XYZ file of C-alpha atoms in Angstrom:
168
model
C 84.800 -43.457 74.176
C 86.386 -43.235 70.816
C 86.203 -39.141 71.101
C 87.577 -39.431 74.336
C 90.529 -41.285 73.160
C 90.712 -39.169 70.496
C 90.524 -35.924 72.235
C 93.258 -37.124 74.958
C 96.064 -38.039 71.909
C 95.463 -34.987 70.302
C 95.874 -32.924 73.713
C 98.670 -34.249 73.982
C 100.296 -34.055 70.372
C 99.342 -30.707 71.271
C 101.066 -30.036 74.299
C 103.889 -31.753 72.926
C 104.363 -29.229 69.711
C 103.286 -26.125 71.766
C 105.177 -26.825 74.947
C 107.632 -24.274 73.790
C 105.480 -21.833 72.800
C 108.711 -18.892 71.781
C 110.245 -21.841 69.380
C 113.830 -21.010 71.777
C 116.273 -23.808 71.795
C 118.859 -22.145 74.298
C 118.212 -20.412 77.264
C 119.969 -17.879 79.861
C 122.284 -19.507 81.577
C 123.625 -21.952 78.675
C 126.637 -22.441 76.710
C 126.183 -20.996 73.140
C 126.256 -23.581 70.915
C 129.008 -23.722 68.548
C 128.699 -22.381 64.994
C 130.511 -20.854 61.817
C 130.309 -18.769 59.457
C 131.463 -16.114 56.975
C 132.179 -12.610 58.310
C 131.383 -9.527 55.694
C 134.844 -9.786 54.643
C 134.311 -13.758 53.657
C 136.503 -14.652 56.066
C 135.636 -17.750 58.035
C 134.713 -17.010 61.910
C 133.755 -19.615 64.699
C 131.407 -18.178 67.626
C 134.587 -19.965 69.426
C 137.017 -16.914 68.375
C 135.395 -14.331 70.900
C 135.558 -16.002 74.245
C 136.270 -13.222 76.577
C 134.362 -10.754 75.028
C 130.850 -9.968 75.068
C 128.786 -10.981 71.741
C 125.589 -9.850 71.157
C 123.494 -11.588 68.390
C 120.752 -10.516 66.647
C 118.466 -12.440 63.928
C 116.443 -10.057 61.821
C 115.007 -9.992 58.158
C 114.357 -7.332 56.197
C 110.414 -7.862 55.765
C 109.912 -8.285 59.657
C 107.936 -4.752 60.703
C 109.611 -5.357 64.570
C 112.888 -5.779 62.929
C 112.672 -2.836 60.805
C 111.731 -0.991 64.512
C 114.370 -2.232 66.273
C 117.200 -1.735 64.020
C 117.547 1.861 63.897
C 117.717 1.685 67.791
C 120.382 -1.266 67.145
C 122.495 1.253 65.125
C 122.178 4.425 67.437
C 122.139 3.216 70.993
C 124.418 0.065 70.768
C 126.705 0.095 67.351
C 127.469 3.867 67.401
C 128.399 3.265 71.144
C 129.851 -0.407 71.475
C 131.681 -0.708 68.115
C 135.404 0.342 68.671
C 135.072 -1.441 72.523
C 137.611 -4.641 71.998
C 135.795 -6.607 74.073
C 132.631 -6.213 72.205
C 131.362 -8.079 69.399
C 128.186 -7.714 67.522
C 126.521 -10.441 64.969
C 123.530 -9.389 62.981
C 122.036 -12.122 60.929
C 119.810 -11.791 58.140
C 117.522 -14.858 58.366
C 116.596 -16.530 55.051
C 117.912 -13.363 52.943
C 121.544 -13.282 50.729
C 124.439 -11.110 50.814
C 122.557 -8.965 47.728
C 119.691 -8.518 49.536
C 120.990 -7.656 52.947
C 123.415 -5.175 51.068
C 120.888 -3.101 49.388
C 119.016 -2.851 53.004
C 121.887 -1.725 54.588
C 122.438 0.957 52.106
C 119.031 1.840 52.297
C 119.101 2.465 55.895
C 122.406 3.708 56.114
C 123.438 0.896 58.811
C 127.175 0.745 59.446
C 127.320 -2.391 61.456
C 127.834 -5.947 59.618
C 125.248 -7.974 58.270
C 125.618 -11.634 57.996
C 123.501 -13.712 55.794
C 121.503 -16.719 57.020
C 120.173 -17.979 53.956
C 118.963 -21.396 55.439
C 118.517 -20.815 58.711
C 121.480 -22.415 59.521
C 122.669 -20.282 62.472
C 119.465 -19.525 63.517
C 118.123 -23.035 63.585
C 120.878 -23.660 66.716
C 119.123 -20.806 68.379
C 115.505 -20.897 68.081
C 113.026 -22.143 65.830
C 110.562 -19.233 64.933
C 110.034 -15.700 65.846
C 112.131 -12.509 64.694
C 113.836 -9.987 65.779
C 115.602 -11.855 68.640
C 118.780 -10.968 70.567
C 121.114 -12.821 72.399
C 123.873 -11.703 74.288
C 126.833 -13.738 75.165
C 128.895 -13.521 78.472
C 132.921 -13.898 77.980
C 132.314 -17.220 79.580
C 130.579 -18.586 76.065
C 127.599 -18.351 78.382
C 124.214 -16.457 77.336
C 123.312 -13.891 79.698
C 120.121 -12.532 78.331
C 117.641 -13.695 75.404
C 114.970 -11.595 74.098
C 112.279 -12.474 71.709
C 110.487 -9.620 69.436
C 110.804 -5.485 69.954
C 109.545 -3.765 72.677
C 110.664 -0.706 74.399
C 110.960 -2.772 77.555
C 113.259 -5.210 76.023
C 115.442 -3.459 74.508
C 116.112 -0.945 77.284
C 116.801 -4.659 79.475
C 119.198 -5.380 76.511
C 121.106 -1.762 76.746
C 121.242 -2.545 81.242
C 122.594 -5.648 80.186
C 125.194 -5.012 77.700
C 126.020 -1.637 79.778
C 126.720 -3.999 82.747
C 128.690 -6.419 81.193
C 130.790 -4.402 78.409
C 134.031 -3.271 80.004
């Protein structure tokens, strides 16, 4: 009786925890949530200052081997063709890495798009609560239109349809 017991609470601590098993805290369809932060220039931003433009937001770190996959496609197929659109906006955010860091990787790879650090988690806590590289992509409506978790070839080309639908 006792393992019975036993067994049943710890099923269900279980399916409690695991119940989410990607760690997301937002989905499709959602408002983003609100947020700040510093831009590369130190200049303070809110997520608020680009309604009516599409954002896409990625979370990244520079040790992740997906992240260090999807990146270069990041820089060729959506910075190099989506940066000088005004009604596109793209946040990259180093999670749990500093300005130093993220510098020297940029360099490194010869990325040209900003880099935002996300030392704590802070930004990415509001989003999700494990798993990297993940992308979000905003509608002008503050809403989130797609959500992707990890790199796959599959994903991201679903990420290019969707900002290639939605980026006037």
């Amino acid at each position: 009786m006792k393992k019975t017991i036993l067994l049943s609470l710890f099923l269900a601590f279980a399916t409690l925890v695991f119940a989410n098993g990607t760690g997301t805290k937002v989905e499709t369809g959602q408002s983003v949530p609100e947020f700040k932060f510093h831009d590369q220039n130190g200049k303070k931003v809110s997520i608020s200052d680009f309604k009516g433009k599409v954002v896409m937001i990625n979370f990244f770190a520079t040790w992740c081997p997906p992240c260090r996959k999807e990146l270069p496609e990041v820089q060729k197929q959506i910075w190099d063709k989506y940066k000088d659109n005004p009604n596109f906006v793209m946040l990259v955010f180093g999670r749990e890495q500093t300005a130093d860091e993220l510098n020297k990787f940029k360099k490194e790879n010869h990325y040209t798009f900003p880099i935002i650090p996300d030392e704590k988690r802070k930004i990415f806590s509001l989003f999700a609560e494990q798993s990297i590289p993940r992308n979000f992509v905003i509608g002008p409506d503050g809403k989130i239109i797609f959500e992707s978790i990890g790199y796959t070839p599959k994903d991201f080309k679903n990420l290019l349809d969707v900002l290639a639908r939605n980026v006037q």
